[in-house]
Short mmCIF file of C-alpha atoms in Angstrom, two decimals:
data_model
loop_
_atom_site.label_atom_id
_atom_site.label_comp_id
_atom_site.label_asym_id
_atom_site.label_seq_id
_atom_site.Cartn_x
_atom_site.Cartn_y
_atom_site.Cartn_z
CA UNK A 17 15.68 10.22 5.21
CA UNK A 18 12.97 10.75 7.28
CA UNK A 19 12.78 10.91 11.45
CA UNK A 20 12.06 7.18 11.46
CA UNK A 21 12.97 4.07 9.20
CA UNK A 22 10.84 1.53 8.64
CA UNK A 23 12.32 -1.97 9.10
CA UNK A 24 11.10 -5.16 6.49
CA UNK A 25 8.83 -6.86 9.50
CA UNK A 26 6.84 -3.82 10.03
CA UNK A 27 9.22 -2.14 12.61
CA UNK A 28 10.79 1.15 12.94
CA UNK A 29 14.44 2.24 13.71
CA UNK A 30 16.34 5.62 13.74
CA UNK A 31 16.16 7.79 11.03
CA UNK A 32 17.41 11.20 11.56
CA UNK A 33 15.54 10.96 15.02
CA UNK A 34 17.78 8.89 17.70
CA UNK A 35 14.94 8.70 20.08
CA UNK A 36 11.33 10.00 20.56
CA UNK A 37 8.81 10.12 23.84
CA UNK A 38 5.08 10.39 23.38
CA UNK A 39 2.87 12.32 25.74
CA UNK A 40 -0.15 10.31 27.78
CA UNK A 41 -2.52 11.46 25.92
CA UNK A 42 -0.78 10.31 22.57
CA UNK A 43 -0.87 14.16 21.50
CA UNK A 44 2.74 15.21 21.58
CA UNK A 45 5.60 13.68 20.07
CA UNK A 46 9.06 15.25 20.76
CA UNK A 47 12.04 14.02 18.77
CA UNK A 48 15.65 13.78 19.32
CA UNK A 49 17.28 14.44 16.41
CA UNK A 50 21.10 13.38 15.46
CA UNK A 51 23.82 15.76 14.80
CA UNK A 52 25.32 13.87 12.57
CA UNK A 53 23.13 14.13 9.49
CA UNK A 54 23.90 15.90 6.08
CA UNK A 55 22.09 17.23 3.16
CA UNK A 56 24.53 16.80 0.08
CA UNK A 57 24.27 16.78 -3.45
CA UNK A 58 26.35 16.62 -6.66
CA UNK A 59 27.35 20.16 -6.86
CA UNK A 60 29.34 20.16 -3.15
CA UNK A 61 26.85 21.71 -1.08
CA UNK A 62 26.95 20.58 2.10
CA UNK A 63 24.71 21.14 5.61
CA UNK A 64 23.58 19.68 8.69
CA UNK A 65 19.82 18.08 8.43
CA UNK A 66 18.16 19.94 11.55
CA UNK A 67 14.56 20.78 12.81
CA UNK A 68 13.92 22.88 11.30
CA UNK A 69 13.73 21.31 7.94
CA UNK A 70 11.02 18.80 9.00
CA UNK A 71 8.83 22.29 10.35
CA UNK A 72 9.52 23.49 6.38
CA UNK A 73 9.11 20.14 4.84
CA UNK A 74 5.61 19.78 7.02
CA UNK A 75 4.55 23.05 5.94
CA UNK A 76 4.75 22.19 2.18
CA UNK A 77 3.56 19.06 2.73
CA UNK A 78 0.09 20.83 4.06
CA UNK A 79 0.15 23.99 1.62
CA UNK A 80 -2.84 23.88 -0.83
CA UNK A 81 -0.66 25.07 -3.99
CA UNK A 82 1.70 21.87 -3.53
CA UNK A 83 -1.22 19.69 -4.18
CA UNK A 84 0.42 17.18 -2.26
CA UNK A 85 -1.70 13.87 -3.45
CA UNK A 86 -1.41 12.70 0.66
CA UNK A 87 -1.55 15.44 3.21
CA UNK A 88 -4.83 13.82 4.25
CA UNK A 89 -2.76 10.80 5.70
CA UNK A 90 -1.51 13.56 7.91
CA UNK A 91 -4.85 15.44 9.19
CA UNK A 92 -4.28 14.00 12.60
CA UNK A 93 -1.29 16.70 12.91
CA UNK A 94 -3.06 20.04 14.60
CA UNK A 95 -4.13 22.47 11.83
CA UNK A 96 -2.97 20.94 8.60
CA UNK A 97 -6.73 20.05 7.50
CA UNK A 98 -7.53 23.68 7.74
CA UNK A 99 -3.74 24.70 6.48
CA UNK A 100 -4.42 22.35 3.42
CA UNK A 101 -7.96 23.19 2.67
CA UNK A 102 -7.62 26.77 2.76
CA UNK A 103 -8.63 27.93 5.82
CA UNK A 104 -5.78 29.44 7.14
CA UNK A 105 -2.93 30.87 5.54
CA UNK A 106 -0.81 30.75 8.37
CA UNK A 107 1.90 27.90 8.20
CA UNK A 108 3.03 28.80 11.21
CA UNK A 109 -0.05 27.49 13.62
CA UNK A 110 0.50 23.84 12.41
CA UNK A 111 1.00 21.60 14.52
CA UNK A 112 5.09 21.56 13.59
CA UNK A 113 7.51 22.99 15.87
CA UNK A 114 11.77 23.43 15.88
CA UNK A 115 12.36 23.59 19.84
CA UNK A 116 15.72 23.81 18.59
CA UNK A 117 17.99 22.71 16.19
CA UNK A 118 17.80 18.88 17.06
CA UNK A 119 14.80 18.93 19.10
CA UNK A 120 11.24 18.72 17.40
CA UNK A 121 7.86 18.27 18.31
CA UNK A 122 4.95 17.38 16.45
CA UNK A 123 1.38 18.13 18.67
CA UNK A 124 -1.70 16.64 17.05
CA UNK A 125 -5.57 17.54 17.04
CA UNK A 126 -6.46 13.75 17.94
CA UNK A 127 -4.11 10.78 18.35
CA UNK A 128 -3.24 8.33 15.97
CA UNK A 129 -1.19 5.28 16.42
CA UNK A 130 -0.06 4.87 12.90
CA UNK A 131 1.93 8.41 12.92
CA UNK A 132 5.39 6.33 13.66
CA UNK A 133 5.16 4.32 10.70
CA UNK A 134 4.31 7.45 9.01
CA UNK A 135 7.08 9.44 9.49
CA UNK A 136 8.87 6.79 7.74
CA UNK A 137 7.33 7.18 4.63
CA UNK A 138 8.22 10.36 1.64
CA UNK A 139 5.25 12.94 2.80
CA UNK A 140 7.18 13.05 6.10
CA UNK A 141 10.70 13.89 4.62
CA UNK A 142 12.56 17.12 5.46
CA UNK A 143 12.67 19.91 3.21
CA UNK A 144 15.99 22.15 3.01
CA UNK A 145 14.66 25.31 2.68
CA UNK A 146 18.40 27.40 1.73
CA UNK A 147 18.57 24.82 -1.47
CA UNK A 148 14.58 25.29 -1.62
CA UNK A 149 14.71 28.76 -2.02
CA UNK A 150 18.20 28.76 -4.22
CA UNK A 151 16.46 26.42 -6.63
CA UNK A 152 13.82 29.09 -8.03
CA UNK A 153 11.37 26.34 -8.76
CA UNK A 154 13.24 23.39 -9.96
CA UNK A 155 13.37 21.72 -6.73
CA UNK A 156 13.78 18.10 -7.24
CA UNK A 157 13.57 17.78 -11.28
CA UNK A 158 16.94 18.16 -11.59
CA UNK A 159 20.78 16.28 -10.26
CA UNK A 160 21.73 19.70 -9.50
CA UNK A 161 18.41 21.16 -7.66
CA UNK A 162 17.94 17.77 -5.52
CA UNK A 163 19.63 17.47 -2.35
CA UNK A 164 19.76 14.12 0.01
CA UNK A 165 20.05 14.15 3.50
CA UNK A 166 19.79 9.60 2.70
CA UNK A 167 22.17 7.30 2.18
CA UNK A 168 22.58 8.38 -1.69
CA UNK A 169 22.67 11.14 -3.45
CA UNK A 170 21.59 12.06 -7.34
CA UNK A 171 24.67 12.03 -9.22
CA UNK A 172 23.38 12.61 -12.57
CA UNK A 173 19.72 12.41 -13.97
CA UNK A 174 19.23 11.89 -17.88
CA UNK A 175 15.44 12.04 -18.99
CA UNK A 176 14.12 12.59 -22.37
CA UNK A 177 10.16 11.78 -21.57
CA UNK A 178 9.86 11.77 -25.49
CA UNK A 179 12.89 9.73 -26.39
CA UNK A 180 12.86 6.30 -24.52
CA UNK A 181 16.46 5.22 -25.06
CA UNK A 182 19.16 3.21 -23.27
CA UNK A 183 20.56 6.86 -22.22
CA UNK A 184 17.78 7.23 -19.78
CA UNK A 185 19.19 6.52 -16.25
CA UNK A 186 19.50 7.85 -12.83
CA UNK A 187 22.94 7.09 -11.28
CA UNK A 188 23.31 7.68 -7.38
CA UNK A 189 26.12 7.78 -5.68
CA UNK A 190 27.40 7.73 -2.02
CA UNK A 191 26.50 10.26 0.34
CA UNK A 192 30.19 9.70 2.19
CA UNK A 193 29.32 12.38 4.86
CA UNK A 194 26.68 10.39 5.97
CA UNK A 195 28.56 7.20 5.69
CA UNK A 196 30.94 8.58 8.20
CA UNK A 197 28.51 8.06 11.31
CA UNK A 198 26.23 5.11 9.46
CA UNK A 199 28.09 2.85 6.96
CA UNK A 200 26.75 3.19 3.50
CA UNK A 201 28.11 0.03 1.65
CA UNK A 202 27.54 0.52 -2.23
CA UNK A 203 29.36 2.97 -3.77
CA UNK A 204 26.64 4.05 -5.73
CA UNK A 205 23.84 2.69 -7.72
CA UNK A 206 22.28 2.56 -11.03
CA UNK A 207 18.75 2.79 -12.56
CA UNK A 208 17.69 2.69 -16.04
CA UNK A 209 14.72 3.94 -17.26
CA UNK A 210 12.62 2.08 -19.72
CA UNK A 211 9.14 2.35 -21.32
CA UNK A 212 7.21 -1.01 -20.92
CA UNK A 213 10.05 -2.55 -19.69
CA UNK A 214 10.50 -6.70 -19.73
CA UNK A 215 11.08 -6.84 -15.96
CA UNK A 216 11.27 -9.88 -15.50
CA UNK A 217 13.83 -10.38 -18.91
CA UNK A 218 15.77 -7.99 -17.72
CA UNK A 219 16.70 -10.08 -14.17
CA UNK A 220 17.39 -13.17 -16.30
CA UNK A 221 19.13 -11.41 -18.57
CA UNK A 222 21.82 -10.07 -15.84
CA UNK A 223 20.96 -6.25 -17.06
CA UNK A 224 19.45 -5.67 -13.56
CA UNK A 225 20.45 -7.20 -9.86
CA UNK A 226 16.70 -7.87 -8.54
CA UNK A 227 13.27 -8.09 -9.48
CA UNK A 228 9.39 -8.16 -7.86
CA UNK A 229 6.55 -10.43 -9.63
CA UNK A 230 3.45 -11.69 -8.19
CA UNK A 231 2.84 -15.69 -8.53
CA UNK A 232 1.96 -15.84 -12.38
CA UNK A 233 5.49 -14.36 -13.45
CA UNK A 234 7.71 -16.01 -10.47
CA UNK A 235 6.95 -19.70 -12.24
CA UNK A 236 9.16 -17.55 -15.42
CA UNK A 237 12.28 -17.09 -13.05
CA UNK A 238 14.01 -20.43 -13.27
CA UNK A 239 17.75 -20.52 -11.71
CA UNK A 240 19.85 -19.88 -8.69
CA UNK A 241 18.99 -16.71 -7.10
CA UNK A 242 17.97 -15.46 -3.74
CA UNK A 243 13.94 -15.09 -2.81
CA UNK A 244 11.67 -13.32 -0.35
CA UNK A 245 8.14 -14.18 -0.33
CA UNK A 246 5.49 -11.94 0.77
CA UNK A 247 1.52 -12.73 1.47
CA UNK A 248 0.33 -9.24 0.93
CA UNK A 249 -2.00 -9.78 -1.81
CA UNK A 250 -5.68 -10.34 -1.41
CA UNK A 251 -8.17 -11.47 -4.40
CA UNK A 252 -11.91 -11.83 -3.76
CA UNK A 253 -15.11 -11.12 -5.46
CA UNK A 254 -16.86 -7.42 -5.43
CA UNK A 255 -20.69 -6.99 -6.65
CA UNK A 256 -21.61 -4.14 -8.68
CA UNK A 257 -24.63 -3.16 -6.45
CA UNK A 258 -26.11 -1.30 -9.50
CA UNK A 259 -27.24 -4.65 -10.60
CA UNK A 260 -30.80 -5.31 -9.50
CA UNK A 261 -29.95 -8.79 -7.94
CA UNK A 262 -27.08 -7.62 -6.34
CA UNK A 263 -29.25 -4.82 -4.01
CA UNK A 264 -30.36 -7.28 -2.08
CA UNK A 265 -28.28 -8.61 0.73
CA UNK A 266 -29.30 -11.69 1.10
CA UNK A 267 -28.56 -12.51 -2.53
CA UNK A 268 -25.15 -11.92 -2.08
CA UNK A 269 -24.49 -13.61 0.94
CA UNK A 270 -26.16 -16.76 -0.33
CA UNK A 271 -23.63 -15.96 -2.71
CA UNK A 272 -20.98 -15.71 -0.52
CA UNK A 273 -22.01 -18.92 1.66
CA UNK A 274 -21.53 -20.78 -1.17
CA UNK A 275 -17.53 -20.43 -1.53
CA UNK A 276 -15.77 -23.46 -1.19
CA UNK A 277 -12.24 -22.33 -0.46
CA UNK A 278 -10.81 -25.44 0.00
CA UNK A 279 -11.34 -26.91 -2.87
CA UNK A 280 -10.14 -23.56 -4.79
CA UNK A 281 -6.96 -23.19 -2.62
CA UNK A 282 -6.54 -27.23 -3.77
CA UNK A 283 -6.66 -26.59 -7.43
CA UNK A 284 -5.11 -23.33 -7.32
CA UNK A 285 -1.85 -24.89 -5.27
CA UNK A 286 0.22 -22.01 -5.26
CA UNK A 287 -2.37 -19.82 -3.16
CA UNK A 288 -3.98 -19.99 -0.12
CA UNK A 289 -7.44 -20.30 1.32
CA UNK A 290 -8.33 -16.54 2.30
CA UNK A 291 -9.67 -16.17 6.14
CA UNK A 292 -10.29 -12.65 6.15
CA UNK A 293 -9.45 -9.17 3.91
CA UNK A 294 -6.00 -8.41 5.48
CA UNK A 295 -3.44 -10.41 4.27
CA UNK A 296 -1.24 -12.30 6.78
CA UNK A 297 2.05 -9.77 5.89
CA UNK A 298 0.25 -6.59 7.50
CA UNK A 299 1.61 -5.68 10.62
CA UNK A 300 1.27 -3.16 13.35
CA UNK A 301 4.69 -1.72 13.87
CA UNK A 302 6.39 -4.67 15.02
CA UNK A 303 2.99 -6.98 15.75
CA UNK A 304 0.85 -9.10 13.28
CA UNK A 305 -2.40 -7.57 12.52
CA UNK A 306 -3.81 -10.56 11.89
CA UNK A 307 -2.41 -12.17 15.57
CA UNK A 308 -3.85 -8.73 17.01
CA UNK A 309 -7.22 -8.95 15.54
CA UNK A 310 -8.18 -12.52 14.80
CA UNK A 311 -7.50 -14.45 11.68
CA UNK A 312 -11.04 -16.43 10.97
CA UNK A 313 -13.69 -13.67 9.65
CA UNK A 314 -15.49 -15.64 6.57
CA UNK A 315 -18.28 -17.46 7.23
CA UNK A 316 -17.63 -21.34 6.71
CA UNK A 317 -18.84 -23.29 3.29
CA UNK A 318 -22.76 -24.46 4.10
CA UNK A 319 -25.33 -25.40 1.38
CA UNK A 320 -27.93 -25.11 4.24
CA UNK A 321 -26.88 -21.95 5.54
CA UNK A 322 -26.90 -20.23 1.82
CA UNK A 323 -30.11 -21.57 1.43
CA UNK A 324 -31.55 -19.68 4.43
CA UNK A 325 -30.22 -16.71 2.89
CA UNK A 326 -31.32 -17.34 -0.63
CA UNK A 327 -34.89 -18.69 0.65
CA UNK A 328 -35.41 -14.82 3.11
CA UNK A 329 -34.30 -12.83 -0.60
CA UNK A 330 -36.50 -15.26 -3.04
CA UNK A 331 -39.70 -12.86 -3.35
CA UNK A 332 -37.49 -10.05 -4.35
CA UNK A 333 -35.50 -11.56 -6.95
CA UNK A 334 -36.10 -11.15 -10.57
CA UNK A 335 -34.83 -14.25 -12.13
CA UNK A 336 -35.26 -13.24 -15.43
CA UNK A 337 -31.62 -11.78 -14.80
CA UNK A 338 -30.05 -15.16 -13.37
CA UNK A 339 -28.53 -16.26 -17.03
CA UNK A 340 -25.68 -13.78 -18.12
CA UNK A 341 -24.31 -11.83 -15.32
CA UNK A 342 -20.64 -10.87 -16.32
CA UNK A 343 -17.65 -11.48 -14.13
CA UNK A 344 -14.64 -9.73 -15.24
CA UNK A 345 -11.21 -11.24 -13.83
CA UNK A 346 -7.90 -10.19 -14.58
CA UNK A 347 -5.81 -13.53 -14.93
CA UNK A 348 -6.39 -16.81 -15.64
CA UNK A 349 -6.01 -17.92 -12.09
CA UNK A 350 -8.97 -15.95 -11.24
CA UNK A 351 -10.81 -16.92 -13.95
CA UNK A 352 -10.25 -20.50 -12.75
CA UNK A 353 -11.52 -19.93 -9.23
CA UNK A 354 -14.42 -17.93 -10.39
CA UNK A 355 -15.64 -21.40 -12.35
CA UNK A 356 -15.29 -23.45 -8.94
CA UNK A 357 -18.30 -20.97 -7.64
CA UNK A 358 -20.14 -20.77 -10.78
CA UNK A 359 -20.92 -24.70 -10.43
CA UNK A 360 -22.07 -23.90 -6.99
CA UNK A 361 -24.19 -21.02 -7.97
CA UNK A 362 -25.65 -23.04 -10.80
CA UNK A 363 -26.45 -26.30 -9.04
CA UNK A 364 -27.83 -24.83 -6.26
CA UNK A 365 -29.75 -21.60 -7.81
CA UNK A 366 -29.67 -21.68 -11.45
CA UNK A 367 -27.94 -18.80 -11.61
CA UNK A 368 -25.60 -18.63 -14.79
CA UNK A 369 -22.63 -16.10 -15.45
CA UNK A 370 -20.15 -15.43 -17.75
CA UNK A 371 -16.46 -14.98 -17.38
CA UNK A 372 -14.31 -12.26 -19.13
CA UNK A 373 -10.71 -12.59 -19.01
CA UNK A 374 -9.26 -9.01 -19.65
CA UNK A 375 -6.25 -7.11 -20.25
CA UNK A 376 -4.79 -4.99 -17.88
CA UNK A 377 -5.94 -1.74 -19.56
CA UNK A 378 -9.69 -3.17 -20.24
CA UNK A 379 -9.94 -4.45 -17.07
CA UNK A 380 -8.90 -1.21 -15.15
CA UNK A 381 -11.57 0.52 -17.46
CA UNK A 382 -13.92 -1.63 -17.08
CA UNK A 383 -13.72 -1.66 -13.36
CA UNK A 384 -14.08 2.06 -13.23
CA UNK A 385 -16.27 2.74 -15.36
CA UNK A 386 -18.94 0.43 -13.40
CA UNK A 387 -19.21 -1.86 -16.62
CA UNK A 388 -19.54 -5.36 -14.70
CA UNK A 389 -22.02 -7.22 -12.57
CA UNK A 390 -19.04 -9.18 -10.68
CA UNK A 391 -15.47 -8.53 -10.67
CA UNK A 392 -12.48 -10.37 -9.13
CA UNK A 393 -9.79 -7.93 -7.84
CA UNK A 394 -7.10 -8.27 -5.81
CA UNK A 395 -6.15 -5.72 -3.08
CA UNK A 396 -3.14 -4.74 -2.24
CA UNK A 397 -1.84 -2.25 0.16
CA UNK A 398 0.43 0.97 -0.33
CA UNK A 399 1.44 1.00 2.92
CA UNK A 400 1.87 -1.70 6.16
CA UNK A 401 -1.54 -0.93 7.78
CA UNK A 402 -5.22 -2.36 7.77
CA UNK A 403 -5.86 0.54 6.72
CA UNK A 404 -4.43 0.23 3.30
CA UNK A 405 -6.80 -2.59 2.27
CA UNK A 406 -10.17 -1.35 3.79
CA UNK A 407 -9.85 2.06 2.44
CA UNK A 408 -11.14 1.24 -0.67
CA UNK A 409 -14.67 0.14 1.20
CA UNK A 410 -14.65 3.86 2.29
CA UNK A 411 -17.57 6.20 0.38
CA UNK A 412 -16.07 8.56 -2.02
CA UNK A 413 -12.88 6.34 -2.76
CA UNK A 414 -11.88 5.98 -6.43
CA UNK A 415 -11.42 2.38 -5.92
CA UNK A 416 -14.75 1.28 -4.07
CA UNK A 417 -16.45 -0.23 -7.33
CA UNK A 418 -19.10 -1.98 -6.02
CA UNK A 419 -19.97 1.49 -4.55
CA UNK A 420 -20.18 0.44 -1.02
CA UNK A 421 -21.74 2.92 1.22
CA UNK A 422 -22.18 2.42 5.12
CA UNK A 423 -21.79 4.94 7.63
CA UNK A 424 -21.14 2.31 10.87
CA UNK A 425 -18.16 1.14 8.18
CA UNK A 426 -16.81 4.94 7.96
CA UNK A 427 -17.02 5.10 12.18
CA UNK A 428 -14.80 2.17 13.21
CA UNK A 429 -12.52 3.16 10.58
CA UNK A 430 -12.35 6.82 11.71
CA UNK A 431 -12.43 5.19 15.18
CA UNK A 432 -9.56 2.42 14.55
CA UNK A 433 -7.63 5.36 13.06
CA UNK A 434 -7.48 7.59 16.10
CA UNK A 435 -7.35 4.89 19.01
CA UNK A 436 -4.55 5.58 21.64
CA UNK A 437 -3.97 1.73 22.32
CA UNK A 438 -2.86 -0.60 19.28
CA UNK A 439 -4.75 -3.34 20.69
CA UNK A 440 -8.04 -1.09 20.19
CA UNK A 441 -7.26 0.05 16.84
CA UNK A 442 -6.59 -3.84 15.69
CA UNK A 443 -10.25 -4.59 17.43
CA UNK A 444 -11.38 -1.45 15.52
CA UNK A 445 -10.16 -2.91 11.98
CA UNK A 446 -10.92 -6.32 12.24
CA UNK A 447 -14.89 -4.60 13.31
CA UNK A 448 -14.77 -3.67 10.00
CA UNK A 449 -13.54 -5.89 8.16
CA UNK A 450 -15.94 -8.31 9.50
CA UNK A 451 -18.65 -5.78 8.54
CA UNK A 452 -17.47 -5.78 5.06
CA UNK A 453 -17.69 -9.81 4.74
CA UNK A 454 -21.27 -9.71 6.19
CA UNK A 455 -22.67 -7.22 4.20
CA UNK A 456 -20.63 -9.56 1.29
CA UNK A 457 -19.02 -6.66 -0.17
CA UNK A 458 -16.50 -8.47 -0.85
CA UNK A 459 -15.91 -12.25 -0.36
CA UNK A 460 -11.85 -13.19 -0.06
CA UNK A 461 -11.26 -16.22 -1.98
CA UNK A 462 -7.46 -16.92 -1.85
CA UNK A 463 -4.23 -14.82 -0.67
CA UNK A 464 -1.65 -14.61 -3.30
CA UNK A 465 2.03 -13.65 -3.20
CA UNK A 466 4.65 -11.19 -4.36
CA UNK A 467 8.11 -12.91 -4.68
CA UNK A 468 11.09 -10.42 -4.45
CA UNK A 469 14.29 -12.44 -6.21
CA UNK A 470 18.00 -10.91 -6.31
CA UNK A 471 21.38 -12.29 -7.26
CA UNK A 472 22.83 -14.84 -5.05
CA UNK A 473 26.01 -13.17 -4.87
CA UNK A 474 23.94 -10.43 -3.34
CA UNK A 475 22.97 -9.49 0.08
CA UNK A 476 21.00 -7.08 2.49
CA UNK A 477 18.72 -6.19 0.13
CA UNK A 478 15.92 -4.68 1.50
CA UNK A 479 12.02 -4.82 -0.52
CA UNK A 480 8.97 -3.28 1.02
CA UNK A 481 6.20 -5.30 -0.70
CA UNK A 482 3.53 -2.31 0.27
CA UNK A 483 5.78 0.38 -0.78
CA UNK A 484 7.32 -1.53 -3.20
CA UNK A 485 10.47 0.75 -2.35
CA UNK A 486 14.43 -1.46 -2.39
CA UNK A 487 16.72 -0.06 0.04
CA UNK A 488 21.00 -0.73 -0.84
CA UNK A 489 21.77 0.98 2.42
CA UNK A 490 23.22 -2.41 3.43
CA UNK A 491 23.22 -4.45 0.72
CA UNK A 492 26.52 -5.60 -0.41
CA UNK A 493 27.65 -7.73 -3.28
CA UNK A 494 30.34 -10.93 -3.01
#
């Protein structure tokens, strides 16, 4: 458990912090932490969670030999960029401090209003160091070298990576010390561990209590259960700007002029007309991002307007390439409202493409390997923050495929990242999001859905549809 806990609708609660103040400045954060928080595990041991193991945790987190895949989420903490790039081999300047044993304070280089929300998330958890250092190295791969400070602890762990069996599980069980001050309601949990597993089967089957799918698998889940529906998902159209057509800008908003959502959220009828890049789900702690920034960013449908566009970018197109242009899509869904603008493109331009319906593992390759001229993705975020879906615009990211490069992009982002006031980050984001659509690096077509179904004789289940992490804390069954 981390110092915060992030709530369903975006907001945070307690975690092993009861309270926090933040300096003017947004610089310094000092924590109040409870007393009444213990690391356990299945072997007995047993010891209060204090400062001092979020200073140890922090420091692995930054360390260059833990490789930790995202430290850089964390640079805004003073130090840890040059801790984790290998400037400085002192742990002890970052930013990280035990004022005592339930007091801590976290002092950053520059501020940044999404620190909260991440010190909900599993970069941010404490490290014990006594179990740490007992462990010699098997920290965490093990029931009996992983401690919990949570609301569960790892009973036993079976794992035979080269024998996929029924035999594989993780069982969790109760961390009653903890339950003592904060009610922990199921005894324990169970997870099996399966290779390709049938999800969905499984849930209708009654072999597990709940299940996430996106829209094409919910219309599969027929019966009586319980359902939370999330708009987190984003699909649109990307140009591979390696394509000669596709370098010039006016091209591809003619292009994008022409997209008649309407009429593709009306045959599609289980997804929406798409406004902007950020789904309507992200929030900003405990505030819509899209109420905070403006939900009406894509230009409106206009023959005329895409006609001024296409008539400026005429004498540089080659239209010896408008017959064959591949769009790759991943579903059928997308297929279908990739034909919608095809008819447009070819009535009004001539220009002809062809639509590949892919496999998962094709499509993935095929997306990063740059073999496309037009691809329909959908974005999704990791985490509850604008963040989450623009990053992949950003210059050097492994998922910008249309290779998007533009360095007033990179400062609002940088910019929206370290704003003091929430308000200015949201203008900050929705700046660049707006830059994104003009430049039509990506043109949102529709928002799609992730449906999160239990048991009705469930309850209090809680699903993070960024995180995609289920927390039993509080869930209870009738």
């Amino acid at each position: 458990m981390g110092l915060l806990t992030a709530n369903a609708d975006g907001s945070l609660s307690e975690g092993v912090a009861s309270d926090y103040i933040v300096s003017d400045d947004g610089l310094v954060y000092t924590f109040k932490l409870r007393q009444d928080v213990y690391w356990v595990d299945a072997d007995e041991f047993e010891r209060q969670c204090t400062a001092k193991d979020f200073v140890y945790g922090f420091q692995r987190l930054f360390l260059p030999e833990t490789s930790a895949p995202r430290a850089s989420e964390y640079y805004c903490i003073k130090n840890s960029r040059a801790i984790n790039m290998g400037g400085s081999s002192d742990a002890s300047i970052l930013g990280v401090k035990a004022l005592g044993d339930f007091e801590l304070e976290i002092t950053l280089d520059y501020p940044n209003p999404r620190l909260p929300a991440l010190l909900s998330e599993p970069p941010a958890m404490p490290c014990c160091e006594e179990f740490f250092t007992d462990s010699q190295g098997k920290y965490g791969l093990s029931a009996e070298c992983t401690p919990s400070n949570g609301a569960f602890y790892v009973y036993s762990w079976d794992y035979d990576p080269y024998t996929i069996t029924d035999n594989n599980n993780l069982i969790l069980r109760r961390n009653s010390k903890n339950s003592e001050s904060r009610k922990v309601y199921p005894s324990g949990l169970n997870f099996f561990i399966e290779e390709n597993g049938e999800f969905t089967a499984d849930f209708l089957g009654g072999t597990t209590t709940c299940v996430a799918v996106t829209d094409e698998d919910a219309a599969l889940i027929k019966g009586d259960y319980s359902c939370e529906e999330y708009k987190n998902i984003t699909v649109g159209l990307i140009f591979n700007r390696s394509f000669e057509l596709f370098k010039i800008p006016d091209f591809r908003r003619a292009l994008a002029t022409l997209t008649d959502r309407r009429t593709i959220s009306k045959a599609l009828t289980n997804f929406s007309s798409a406004s902007a890049i950020v789904p309507e789900e992200v929030s900003m702690l405990d505030k819509s991002y899209r109420e905070l920034a403006g939900s009406a960013l894509t230009p409106k449908y206009s023959t005329e307007a895409a006609r001024e566009y296409y008539d400026k970018a005429l004498s540089k197109l080659n239209k010896d390439l408008f017959a064959g242009a591949r769009i790759i899509v991943p579903n059928e869904s997308a297929a279908e409202a990739v034909g919608y603008l095809m008819q447009e493109w070819q009535r009004e331009y001539g220009f002809y493409c062809v639509v590949e319906t892919l496999n998962e593992t094709e499509y993935r390759t095929r997306l990063k390997n740059g073999d496309f001229e037009l691809a329909a993705v959908e974005l999704t975020g990791s985490y509850n923050s604008p963040s989450a879906y623009l990053e992949c615009f950003r210059k050097g990211n492994a998922a910008n495929y249309g290779k998007f490069a533009s360095s007033d992009f990179e400062e609002l982002m940088n910019s929206a990242e370290k704003a003091v006031d929430l308000a200015e980050s949201a203008k900050l984001y929705a700046e660049a999001e707006q830059l994104i659509i003009d430049e039509a690096a990506f043109v949102p077509l529709y928002y799609k859905n992730e449906y999160f179904y239990y048991d009705k004789d469930c309850a209090d289940i809680i699903y993070n549809p960024f995180t995609k992490n289920v927390y039993f804390r509080d869930s209870k069954r009738f």
